Amino acid sequence: MPATFVVVPLWQGSVSSRAMSLADGAAAILGDLPAAATVSVDVPIEAGEALGTGIRRYSAVRRTRERTEEALAGIAGTAITVGGDCGVALPGVAHASKRWSGELAVLWLDAHPDLNTPDSSPSGGFGGMALRHIAGDGADGLALDDDSRVAPNRLVLGGVRAIDAEEHRFIEEHGIDVLTVEDLSDPTVVIASLEATGASRVFVHIDLDVLDPSALAGLSYPMPFGVDATTLVALVKAVVERFPLAGAAITGFAPSSPEAADDDLPTILRLLGALASGAPAEGRAGDPAASASASR
């Protein structure tokens, strides 16, 4: 089955001053995706309430999860989720995990590990807790259950450059591999780490802040000393050549203007094309990078 792009313009999981630009970023990417292979999810208009969970805008984040799961339920092939903030990866992982129970590893390419809990988070933003909830630890209605969670020993972090105290503790407790930006330049290192998990399929999550700010301007949390775009594209291609792609997410695009979005889109579309190359060849959806060049 071909890859399907699921666009989820969730911004409520971010506490950045540019949070609402994440919805603009998702809309900009949507405009260059093949319409026949793309599904859009409506995100609640309201900011949402914490409802005592310790997660800012929890109600909107949870409702978006439910709507995204409804969209994913109708997809038979590989789903590539386009955010929005990192919270959109959670239903994508749940969808892939239920389909490939016991076979899944998650490669989390991000400047942050996103392993905080509602109690430990310094901001209350769900984006910084997304992977912890994928591991099954967190707020009711968001934390994945035993049928879909991904065990910590199946998580591989790449490009992380800022780790909070609780995240460090969790990583140390579970022996999670944390690969440096330099490691990402050698796909064999990343592939070996994924092989060590014992998984046979991979879900690839890319928060665009794993990139160096010189490679992409539209970042809500730009951090220096990230990976360059060419290296990241090559890594993704190598990973999905070695492991069948169970699903993917690309998040964190927060352009400052439509003109700025146009400058960044070629890089993002190259990454989406690399992810889509991991979908089964027969009947594969059109390469978004090719679609973009045709529409410009």
Coordinates of C-alpha atoms in Angstrom, one line a residue:
M1 CA 0.0 0.0 0.0
P2 CA 1.2 3.5 -0.7
A3 CA 2.2 6.1 1.9
T4 CA -0.6 8.4 3.1
F5 CA 0.2 11.9 4.5
V6 CA -1.9 12.8 7.5
V7 CA -1.7 16.6 8.2
V8 CA -2.4 17.6 11.8
P9 CA -1.9 21.3 12.5
L10 CA -1.7 20.9 16.2
W11 CA -0.2 23.9 18.0
Q12 CA -1.6 23.5 21.5
G13 CA 1.1 21.1 22.6
S14 CA 3.7 23.8 22.2
V15 CA 4.4 26.6 24.7
S16 CA 6.7 28.5 22.3
S17 CA 5.8 32.1 21.5
R18 CA 5.6 30.9 17.9
A19 CA 3.2 28.0 18.8
M20 CA 0.4 29.1 16.5
S21 CA 2.9 29.3 13.6
L22 CA 3.0 25.5 13.8
A23 CA -0.4 25.5 12.3
D24 CA 0.8 27.8 9.5
G25 CA 3.7 25.4 8.9
A26 CA 1.4 22.4 8.6
A27 CA -0.8 24.3 6.1
A28 CA 2.3 25.3 4.0
I29 CA 3.4 21.7 3.8
L30 CA -0.1 20.6 2.9
G31 CA -0.1 22.8 -0.1
D32 CA 2.8 20.8 -1.7
L33 CA 1.6 17.3 -0.9
P34 CA -0.2 15.1 -3.4
A35 CA -3.9 15.6 -2.8
A36 CA -4.9 12.0 -3.6
A37 CA -2.6 10.7 -0.9
T38 CA -3.3 13.3 1.8
V39 CA -5.8 13.4 4.7
S40 CA -6.3 16.6 6.9
V41 CA -7.3 16.5 10.5
D42 CA -9.3 19.3 12.0
V43 CA -7.7 20.7 15.2
P44 CA -9.9 22.3 17.8
I45 CA -10.1 26.1 17.4
E46 CA -10.0 26.7 21.2
A47 CA -6.7 26.6 23.1
G48 CA -8.0 24.0 25.6
E49 CA -7.9 23.5 29.3
A50 CA -5.4 21.6 31.6
L51 CA -8.3 19.9 33.5
G52 CA -6.0 19.2 36.4
T53 CA -3.6 17.0 34.4
G54 CA -0.5 19.3 34.5
I55 CA -0.6 19.5 30.7
R56 CA -1.4 22.9 29.3
R57 CA -4.3 22.8 26.8
Y58 CA -4.8 19.1 27.6
S59 CA -8.4 19.0 26.3
A60 CA -7.5 20.3 22.9
V61 CA -4.5 17.9 22.6
R62 CA -6.6 14.9 23.7
R63 CA -9.4 15.8 21.2
T64 CA -6.8 16.1 18.4
R65 CA -5.5 12.7 19.3
E66 CA -9.0 11.2 19.0
R67 CA -9.6 12.9 15.7
T68 CA -6.2 11.8 14.4
E69 CA -6.9 8.2 15.5
E70 CA -10.2 8.3 13.6
A71 CA -8.3 9.4 10.4
L72 CA -5.6 6.8 10.8
A73 CA -8.1 4.0 11.3
G74 CA -9.1 4.4 7.6
I75 CA -5.5 4.1 6.4
A76 CA -4.3 0.6 5.3
G77 CA -0.8 1.5 4.3
T78 CA 2.0 3.5 5.8
A79 CA 1.0 6.8 7.5
I80 CA 3.3 9.8 7.6
T81 CA 2.0 12.3 10.0
V82 CA 2.7 16.0 9.4
G83 CA 2.5 18.5 12.3
G84 CA 2.1 20.7 14.1
D85 CA 4.0 20.0 17.3
C86 CA 5.5 16.7 18.5
G87 CA 2.3 15.6 20.1
V88 CA 1.0 14.5 16.6
A89 CA 3.5 11.6 16.7
L90 CA 1.6 9.9 19.5
P91 CA -1.5 8.6 17.6
G92 CA 0.8 7.8 14.7
V93 CA 3.0 5.5 16.9
A94 CA -0.2 4.0 18.4
H95 CA -1.5 3.2 14.9
A96 CA 1.8 1.6 13.8
S97 CA 2.3 -0.3 17.1
K98 CA -1.2 -1.9 17.0
R99 CA -0.6 -3.0 13.4
W100 CA 2.9 -4.3 14.0
S101 CA 2.7 -5.5 17.6
G102 CA 6.0 -6.4 19.1
E103 CA 8.0 -5.5 16.0
L104 CA 8.4 -1.7 16.4
A105 CA 11.2 0.6 17.4
V106 CA 11.0 4.4 17.5
L107 CA 13.8 6.5 16.2
W108 CA 13.3 9.9 17.8
L109 CA 15.3 12.6 15.9
D110 CA 14.9 15.7 17.9
A111 CA 16.9 18.4 19.8
H112 CA 15.0 17.3 22.9
P113 CA 14.1 13.8 24.2
D114 CA 10.5 14.8 25.0
L115 CA 10.6 12.4 28.0
N116 CA 9.2 14.7 30.7
T117 CA 6.1 13.8 32.7
P118 CA 3.3 16.2 33.7
D119 CA 5.0 16.4 37.1
S120 CA 8.5 17.0 35.9
S121 CA 7.8 19.3 32.9
P122 CA 9.1 22.8 33.5
S123 CA 6.6 24.2 31.0
G124 CA 3.5 22.0 31.0
G125 CA 3.8 21.7 27.2
F126 CA 2.8 18.3 25.9
G127 CA 5.3 18.4 23.1
G128 CA 8.0 18.0 25.7
M129 CA 6.2 14.9 27.1
A130 CA 5.2 13.1 23.9
L131 CA 7.8 10.3 23.9
R132 CA 7.2 9.6 27.6
H133 CA 3.5 9.1 26.8
I134 CA 4.4 6.9 23.8
A135 CA 6.3 4.7 26.4
G136 CA 3.1 4.5 28.3
D137 CA 3.8 6.9 31.2
G138 CA 1.7 10.0 31.6
A139 CA -1.8 11.5 31.7
D140 CA -4.9 9.4 31.2
G141 CA -6.3 9.8 27.7
L142 CA -2.9 10.4 26.2
A143 CA -0.4 7.8 27.6
L144 CA -0.5 4.8 25.3
D145 CA -1.9 1.6 26.8
D146 CA -0.2 -1.8 27.1
D147 CA -1.5 -2.8 23.6
S148 CA 0.2 0.1 21.8
R149 CA 3.0 1.6 24.0
V150 CA 6.6 1.2 22.9
A151 CA 8.9 -0.1 25.7
P152 CA 11.8 2.2 26.6
N153 CA 14.3 -0.4 25.3
R154 CA 12.8 0.1 21.8
L155 CA 13.5 3.8 21.8
V156 CA 16.5 5.4 20.1
L157 CA 17.2 9.1 20.4
G158 CA 19.2 11.0 17.9
G159 CA 20.5 14.6 17.7
V160 CA 19.4 15.4 21.3
R161 CA 21.1 18.6 22.6
A162 CA 19.0 19.6 25.7
I163 CA 18.0 17.1 28.4
D164 CA 16.2 17.9 31.6
A165 CA 16.9 16.2 34.9
E166 CA 14.0 13.7 34.8
E167 CA 14.6 12.9 31.2
H168 CA 18.2 12.1 32.0
R169 CA 17.1 9.9 34.9
F170 CA 14.7 8.0 32.7
I171 CA 17.3 7.5 30.0
E172 CA 19.8 6.2 32.5
E173 CA 17.3 3.9 34.2
H174 CA 16.3 2.2 30.9
G175 CA 19.6 2.4 29.1
I176 CA 18.2 4.3 26.1
D177 CA 20.7 5.0 23.4
V178 CA 21.3 8.7 22.9
L179 CA 23.1 9.3 19.6
T180 CA 24.9 12.6 19.0
V181 CA 24.7 14.9 16.0
E182 CA 28.0 13.5 14.9
D183 CA 26.6 9.9 15.1
L184 CA 23.8 10.9 12.7
S185 CA 26.4 11.4 10.0
D186 CA 27.2 7.7 10.0
P187 CA 24.0 5.7 9.2
T188 CA 25.6 2.4 10.3
V189 CA 25.8 3.7 13.9
V190 CA 22.1 4.5 13.9
I191 CA 21.2 1.3 12.2
A192 CA 23.2 -0.7 14.7
S193 CA 21.4 1.0 17.6
L194 CA 18.1 0.1 16.1
E195 CA 19.2 -3.5 15.4
A196 CA 20.2 -3.8 19.1
T197 CA 16.5 -3.1 20.1
G198 CA 15.5 -6.4 18.4
A199 CA 12.8 -4.6 16.4
S200 CA 12.1 -5.5 12.8
R201 CA 10.3 -2.3 11.9
V202 CA 10.8 1.4 12.6
F203 CA 8.7 4.5 13.3
V204 CA 10.8 7.6 12.4
H205 CA 10.0 10.8 14.2
I206 CA 11.7 14.0 12.9
D207 CA 11.3 17.2 14.9
L208 CA 12.8 19.7 12.6
D209 CA 14.8 21.3 15.4
V210 CA 17.2 18.4 15.1
L211 CA 18.5 20.4 12.2
D212 CA 20.9 23.2 12.6
P213 CA 19.2 26.6 12.4
S214 CA 21.3 27.4 9.4
A215 CA 19.6 24.6 7.6
L216 CA 16.0 25.7 8.4
A217 CA 14.7 29.1 9.6
G218 CA 11.2 28.2 10.6
L219 CA 11.9 26.6 14.0
S220 CA 9.9 27.3 17.1
Y221 CA 12.9 26.1 19.3
P222 CA 16.0 26.7 17.2
M223 CA 19.1 25.1 18.8
P224 CA 22.7 25.5 17.5
F225 CA 25.0 22.7 16.5
G226 CA 22.3 20.5 14.8
V227 CA 22.6 18.2 11.9
D228 CA 22.7 19.5 8.3
A229 CA 19.8 18.8 5.9
T230 CA 21.8 16.6 3.4
T231 CA 23.1 14.4 6.2
L232 CA 19.6 14.0 7.7
V233 CA 18.1 13.1 4.3
A234 CA 20.8 10.5 3.7
L235 CA 20.3 9.0 7.2
V236 CA 16.5 8.7 6.8
K237 CA 17.0 6.9 3.4
A238 CA 19.5 4.5 4.9
V239 CA 17.3 3.7 7.9
V240 CA 14.2 3.0 5.7
E241 CA 16.2 0.9 3.3
R242 CA 17.3 -1.3 6.3
F243 CA 14.0 -1.4 8.2
P244 CA 10.4 -1.4 6.8
L245 CA 8.8 1.9 7.7
A246 CA 5.9 1.3 10.1
G247 CA 5.1 5.0 10.2
A248 CA 6.6 8.4 10.6
A249 CA 6.0 11.9 11.8
I250 CA 7.6 15.2 10.9
T251 CA 7.0 18.2 13.2
G252 CA 8.1 21.6 14.4
F253 CA 7.8 23.7 11.3
A254 CA 6.9 27.3 12.4
P255 CA 7.6 29.7 9.6
S256 CA 7.6 33.4 10.4
S257 CA 5.8 34.3 7.1
P258 CA 4.5 32.6 3.9
E259 CA 7.6 33.9 2.1
A260 CA 9.8 32.3 4.8
A261 CA 7.9 29.1 4.5
D262 CA 8.7 28.9 0.8
D263 CA 12.4 29.1 1.5
D264 CA 12.2 26.2 3.9
L265 CA 9.8 23.9 2.1
P266 CA 12.3 22.3 -0.3
T267 CA 14.2 20.9 2.7
I268 CA 11.1 19.6 4.4
L269 CA 9.8 18.0 1.2
R270 CA 13.2 16.2 0.7
L271 CA 12.8 14.7 4.1
L272 CA 9.2 13.7 3.4
G273 CA 10.4 12.1 0.1
A274 CA 13.0 10.2 2.0
L275 CA 10.4 8.9 4.5
A276 CA 8.0 8.0 1.7
S277 CA 10.7 6.0 0.0
G278 CA 10.3 3.5 2.8
A279 CA 6.7 2.8 1.9
P280 CA 6.1 -0.4 -0.3
A281 CA 7.1 0.3 -3.9
E282 CA 3.9 -1.1 -5.5
G283 CA 1.4 1.7 -5.8
R284 CA 3.5 4.1 -3.9
A285 CA 2.2 7.7 -3.5
G286 CA 3.9 10.4 -5.5
D287 CA 7.2 11.8 -4.1
P288 CA 6.2 15.1 -2.4
A289 CA 9.5 16.6 -3.5
A290 CA 8.6 15.9 -7.1
S291 CA 5.1 17.3 -6.5
A292 CA 6.5 20.4 -5.1
S293 CA 8.8 21.1 -8.0
A294 CA 5.9 20.6 -10.4
S295 CA 3.7 23.0 -8.6
R296 CA 6.2 25.9 -8.3

